[in-house]
XYZ file of C-alpha atoms in Angstrom:
368
model
C 87.497 123.885 188.660
C 84.049 122.370 189.052
C 83.422 120.181 186.047
C 79.763 121.090 186.064
C 80.436 124.924 186.115
C 79.027 126.869 183.141
C 81.418 127.089 180.191
C 82.358 130.612 179.134
C 82.705 131.724 175.493
C 86.482 131.696 175.919
C 86.370 128.026 177.128
C 84.065 127.097 174.171
C 86.539 128.579 171.624
C 89.409 126.751 173.261
C 87.516 123.478 173.102
C 86.578 123.995 169.411
C 90.240 124.705 168.618
C 91.340 121.532 170.435
C 88.711 119.521 168.550
C 89.900 120.921 165.241
C 93.459 120.000 166.039
C 92.392 116.462 167.000
C 90.406 116.001 163.779
C 93.405 117.214 161.738
C 95.675 114.727 163.431
C 93.215 111.893 162.885
C 92.884 112.840 159.193
C 96.654 112.500 158.819
C 96.667 109.051 160.456
C 93.498 107.437 159.054
C 93.087 106.480 155.348
C 90.797 108.738 153.292
C 87.213 107.563 152.866
C 86.588 105.839 149.511
C 84.965 107.754 146.697
C 81.516 106.245 146.201
C 80.907 104.664 142.818
C 78.079 106.253 140.873
C 74.905 104.173 140.518
C 74.573 102.426 137.153
C 71.833 104.862 136.041
C 73.914 107.869 137.046
C 76.993 106.407 135.305
C 75.056 106.040 132.079
C 73.841 109.600 132.383
C 77.416 110.828 132.896
C 78.737 108.877 129.945
C 76.055 110.207 127.632
C 76.579 113.752 128.914
C 80.309 113.529 128.271
C 79.734 112.105 124.757
C 77.207 114.843 123.866
C 79.610 117.528 124.974
C 82.511 116.010 123.096
C 80.594 115.557 119.869
C 79.232 119.097 120.114
C 82.743 120.538 120.496
C 84.265 118.491 117.636
C 87.626 120.142 118.023
C 89.628 117.256 119.471
C 90.647 119.342 122.475
C 92.343 117.678 125.410
C 90.645 117.668 128.788
C 92.976 117.751 131.833
C 91.558 116.595 135.139
C 92.815 118.496 138.132
C 95.947 117.359 139.888
C 95.090 115.470 143.071
C 97.681 115.064 145.822
C 97.249 113.257 149.067
C 100.169 112.753 151.470
C 101.054 110.028 153.997
C 100.533 107.051 151.699
C 97.410 108.516 150.111
C 96.656 108.698 146.346
C 98.828 110.691 143.987
C 97.593 111.496 140.536
C 99.508 113.528 137.996
C 97.946 115.122 134.953
C 95.903 112.597 133.040
C 95.437 113.686 129.392
C 92.771 112.164 127.281
C 90.592 113.228 124.322
C 87.578 115.125 125.474
C 85.417 112.761 123.544
C 86.680 109.903 125.734
C 86.853 111.063 129.314
C 85.683 113.442 132.046
C 86.182 113.684 135.766
C 82.983 113.372 137.808
C 82.963 113.004 141.605
C 86.629 112.092 141.614
C 86.220 109.186 139.092
C 87.291 109.016 135.488
C 84.352 108.214 133.231
C 84.942 106.774 129.782
C 82.408 107.641 127.175
C 81.811 105.354 124.074
C 83.372 106.905 121.012
C 81.354 107.424 117.822
C 82.748 106.191 114.475
C 82.256 108.035 111.243
C 79.133 106.010 110.472
C 77.588 106.789 113.913
C 77.956 103.214 115.236
C 79.550 102.784 118.664
C 83.212 102.087 118.474
C 85.626 100.561 120.918
C 88.160 102.460 122.958
C 91.354 100.835 121.769
C 94.391 100.278 123.887
C 97.397 102.328 122.828
C 97.581 105.651 120.908
C 94.458 106.143 118.747
C 94.736 107.156 115.150
C 95.706 110.844 114.812
C 92.718 113.173 114.106
C 94.294 114.507 110.901
C 94.752 110.925 109.640
C 91.143 110.102 110.452
C 89.913 113.231 108.643
C 92.029 112.447 105.562
C 90.948 108.801 105.373
C 87.320 109.845 105.810
C 87.659 112.203 102.805
C 89.449 109.561 100.799
C 86.557 107.129 101.560
C 84.007 109.569 100.244
C 85.990 109.999 96.984
C 86.516 106.208 96.642
C 82.804 105.503 97.144
C 81.973 107.733 94.144
C 84.530 106.091 91.805
C 83.473 103.868 88.864
C 83.096 100.203 89.597
C 85.648 97.709 88.213
C 84.611 96.038 84.973
C 86.371 92.755 85.711
C 84.158 89.811 84.805
C 84.092 86.128 85.788
C 86.524 84.157 83.716
C 88.635 87.239 83.092
C 91.702 88.714 84.694
C 92.583 91.785 86.768
C 95.686 93.536 85.407
C 97.843 95.625 87.726
C 100.901 97.545 86.519
C 103.277 99.131 89.026
C 106.779 100.210 89.745
C 108.605 98.523 92.652
C 111.978 98.516 94.329
C 113.111 96.485 97.343
C 116.387 97.149 99.189
C 118.929 94.389 99.299
C 122.145 93.659 101.233
C 125.389 92.295 99.870
C 126.968 89.021 101.103
C 129.140 90.888 103.566
C 125.965 92.137 105.409
C 126.478 95.841 104.737
C 123.691 98.458 104.872
C 120.674 97.937 102.688
C 120.746 99.593 99.272
C 117.624 100.453 97.257
C 117.990 99.715 93.525
C 116.152 101.769 90.877
C 112.469 100.908 90.624
C 111.473 98.457 87.932
C 108.156 97.664 86.189
C 106.005 94.937 87.548
C 102.891 93.502 85.837
C 100.480 90.960 87.210
C 97.439 89.210 85.738
C 95.226 87.738 88.461
C 92.259 85.410 87.783
C 89.009 87.152 88.824
C 87.692 84.116 90.672
C 91.036 82.446 91.343
C 90.090 79.363 89.316
C 93.002 79.698 86.819
C 96.685 80.535 87.154
C 97.794 84.132 86.951
C 101.029 85.630 85.674
C 103.852 87.822 87.059
C 106.087 89.658 84.563
C 109.218 91.646 85.482
C 112.101 92.756 83.218
C 115.191 90.582 83.257
C 113.324 87.499 84.574
C 111.195 84.774 83.054
C 107.409 85.017 83.420
C 106.171 83.482 86.624
C 102.950 81.572 86.816
C 100.858 82.618 89.861
C 98.339 80.423 91.688
C 99.099 77.324 89.716
C 97.862 73.978 91.037
C 100.258 72.141 93.263
C 102.227 69.259 91.671
C 100.221 66.047 91.551
C 100.423 63.595 94.465
C 99.241 59.966 94.746
C 97.051 58.479 97.437
C 96.457 54.876 98.344
C 92.843 53.950 99.313
C 94.105 50.797 100.979
C 96.818 48.116 100.941
C 97.462 46.809 97.388
C 95.187 49.507 95.845
C 96.267 51.332 92.715
C 97.736 54.757 93.520
C 95.198 57.471 92.761
C 96.388 60.740 91.301
C 95.152 63.875 93.069
C 96.360 67.310 93.961
C 96.809 69.170 97.168
C 93.932 71.417 98.034
C 94.531 75.082 97.285
C 94.031 77.678 100.037
C 90.599 79.218 100.215
C 90.274 82.923 99.350
C 90.900 85.213 102.250
C 92.210 88.678 103.156
C 95.743 87.328 102.840
C 94.979 85.242 99.730
C 92.465 87.432 97.904
C 90.747 87.052 94.580
C 88.719 89.797 92.885
C 85.506 87.776 93.527
C 86.357 87.453 97.226
C 87.280 91.103 97.660
C 83.985 92.136 96.151
C 82.127 90.264 98.940
C 84.029 92.012 101.756
C 81.876 93.955 104.352
C 81.268 97.579 103.453
C 80.894 98.501 107.116
C 84.349 99.625 108.320
C 83.939 98.156 111.844
C 82.884 94.752 110.498
C 85.617 94.821 107.872
C 88.292 95.591 110.490
C 87.080 92.739 112.674
C 87.262 90.358 109.747
C 90.772 91.549 108.812
C 91.943 91.242 112.411
C 90.497 87.718 112.645
C 92.191 86.574 109.412
C 95.578 88.105 110.292
C 95.591 86.745 113.830
C 98.654 84.640 113.097
C 101.989 86.251 112.145
C 104.837 88.435 113.288
C 104.482 91.879 114.761
C 101.630 93.361 116.678
C 98.026 92.719 115.619
C 97.347 96.333 114.583
C 100.395 96.370 112.284
C 99.317 93.082 110.639
C 95.888 94.589 109.964
C 97.391 97.752 108.585
C 99.741 95.791 106.317
C 96.892 93.624 105.012
C 94.817 96.652 104.150
C 97.765 98.184 102.308
C 98.180 94.974 100.263
C 94.494 95.004 99.357
C 94.703 98.614 98.234
C 97.805 98.032 96.076
C 97.293 94.578 94.679
C 93.483 94.197 94.185
C 90.824 96.137 92.342
C 88.099 96.416 94.927
C 84.579 97.761 94.354
C 84.152 101.447 95.366
C 82.224 100.728 98.578
C 84.782 98.153 99.689
C 87.670 100.576 99.059
C 85.871 103.175 101.117
C 85.410 100.660 103.863
C 89.109 99.783 103.795
C 89.888 103.463 104.394
C 87.426 103.609 107.159
C 88.852 100.434 108.742
C 92.389 101.942 108.590
C 91.141 105.047 110.390
C 90.153 102.810 113.322
C 93.595 101.273 113.811
C 95.575 102.757 116.733
C 98.854 104.516 115.889
C 97.904 105.636 112.397
C 99.357 109.057 111.575
C 99.426 111.473 108.611
C 102.679 112.651 106.992
C 102.578 116.033 105.095
C 104.782 114.834 102.218
C 106.044 111.552 100.682
C 107.012 110.278 97.211
C 106.147 107.017 95.548
C 108.354 104.944 93.248
C 107.336 106.995 90.243
C 108.395 110.257 91.988
C 104.820 111.439 92.454
C 104.606 113.568 95.621
C 101.648 113.372 97.929
C 100.585 112.973 101.556
C 101.034 109.680 103.424
C 99.024 107.760 105.957
C 101.633 105.882 108.058
C 102.083 103.502 110.943
C 105.294 102.681 112.776
C 106.119 99.298 114.358
C 109.403 97.571 115.381
C 111.557 100.377 113.936
C 109.941 100.474 110.538
C 107.310 102.845 109.158
C 104.843 101.751 106.480
C 103.513 104.661 104.436
C 100.544 104.736 102.047
C 100.944 107.609 99.633
C 97.921 109.441 98.296
C 97.480 112.216 95.713
C 96.920 115.329 97.830
C 94.328 116.724 95.316
C 92.318 113.671 94.276
C 93.006 111.409 97.342
C 93.793 108.567 94.921
C 96.063 105.793 96.272
C 99.472 106.137 94.639
C 101.782 103.580 96.279
C 103.732 102.600 99.386
C 107.012 103.157 101.164
C 108.745 101.350 104.012
C 111.309 103.386 105.947
C 113.564 102.645 108.908
C 112.780 104.808 111.937
C 115.686 103.506 113.930
C 119.289 102.788 113.109
C 119.879 99.112 112.603
C 122.411 96.887 110.747
C 120.353 97.538 107.630
C 120.977 101.239 107.783
C 120.333 104.485 109.629
C 117.004 106.024 110.421
C 115.375 107.279 107.169
C 116.735 104.393 105.010
C 114.119 103.353 102.498
C 113.629 99.600 102.411
C 110.893 99.433 99.778
C 108.827 101.677 97.543
C 106.053 101.152 94.968
C 103.773 103.044 92.660
C 100.455 101.795 91.243
C 100.285 102.948 87.601
C 97.195 101.091 86.222
C 94.400 98.653 87.164
C 92.168 97.241 84.431
C 90.543 94.085 83.176
C 92.302 91.724 80.703
C 91.038 88.763 78.741
C 94.037 86.467 79.471
C 97.409 86.322 81.152
C 100.078 88.267 79.217
C 97.456 90.160 77.253
C 97.432 93.876 77.863
C 94.121 95.624 78.481
C 92.558 97.466 75.593
C 93.190 101.162 75.507
């Protein structure tokens, strides 16, 4: 056939079909074209649009991007689940939106499982109640008195499973500013002085000099070595407070989030913080990944309530709250895995805070 002869409609359809087959074969052999990245301005618009939609919904729903499959070495994506407040799929790309904290300040998207929504809601409510509570009346030169019930599991010499003894009374008197020794009193044991100065040591200023008596410097107040005066100066912004706690608990065993969670629990149980600081402690805990809410738990006094909990390394730490007043009641530590110490569910420790008050001196009970 003459190559320059006019093409009929039948020929044109055959050519188009051949072209389509060729394009299909090339698509199978060539890599897919890259998805263009959105311009910075467009990316900001998308982030803000996602955030506005998420905050407007407020129901914590889960957005599921569509399943994308591409054969012959192409990209394969399964279902990607993320909170609607945190992600959306736009032009084939996952866009993360900044999360809003309870106070409206931008938060950070934390690695790992975020705190459960029900735990965040409970802690937010507890923070509101705490902020309206009366302020402590501890004064400089005085003592903070804390009475509690405690029990810690022990193991026998043969290394059998841990056994939890009955809870016993525990009383502490802590110097408000840390300048004087405190006191620990437990039944069946002699009173223990807390925070006493180190034994004296002697220094030489030079060869042949007379030894000079001095004492080792005591540790400065901190989140892990708190005084009432120090706790009263802690930030009342939850984000700032959490950053401070994370910085001061940087060293230690376990993951950083668990160290922060444990430190906050100790401050709640063993100090008498001002209302706004207590509220900030609850807000800081709500920002820690992995925090959950348990519907029921009992403290060492047998008081039943709800528990804010976090699990790490086979142990779950529980903070128990009164389900009606949201008051902090105590703590429990429970095994979540079977170990040489016992099976899952074994209680390793439990406490109950019974009273916090001001006292004039160690060993002297508060008035009333």
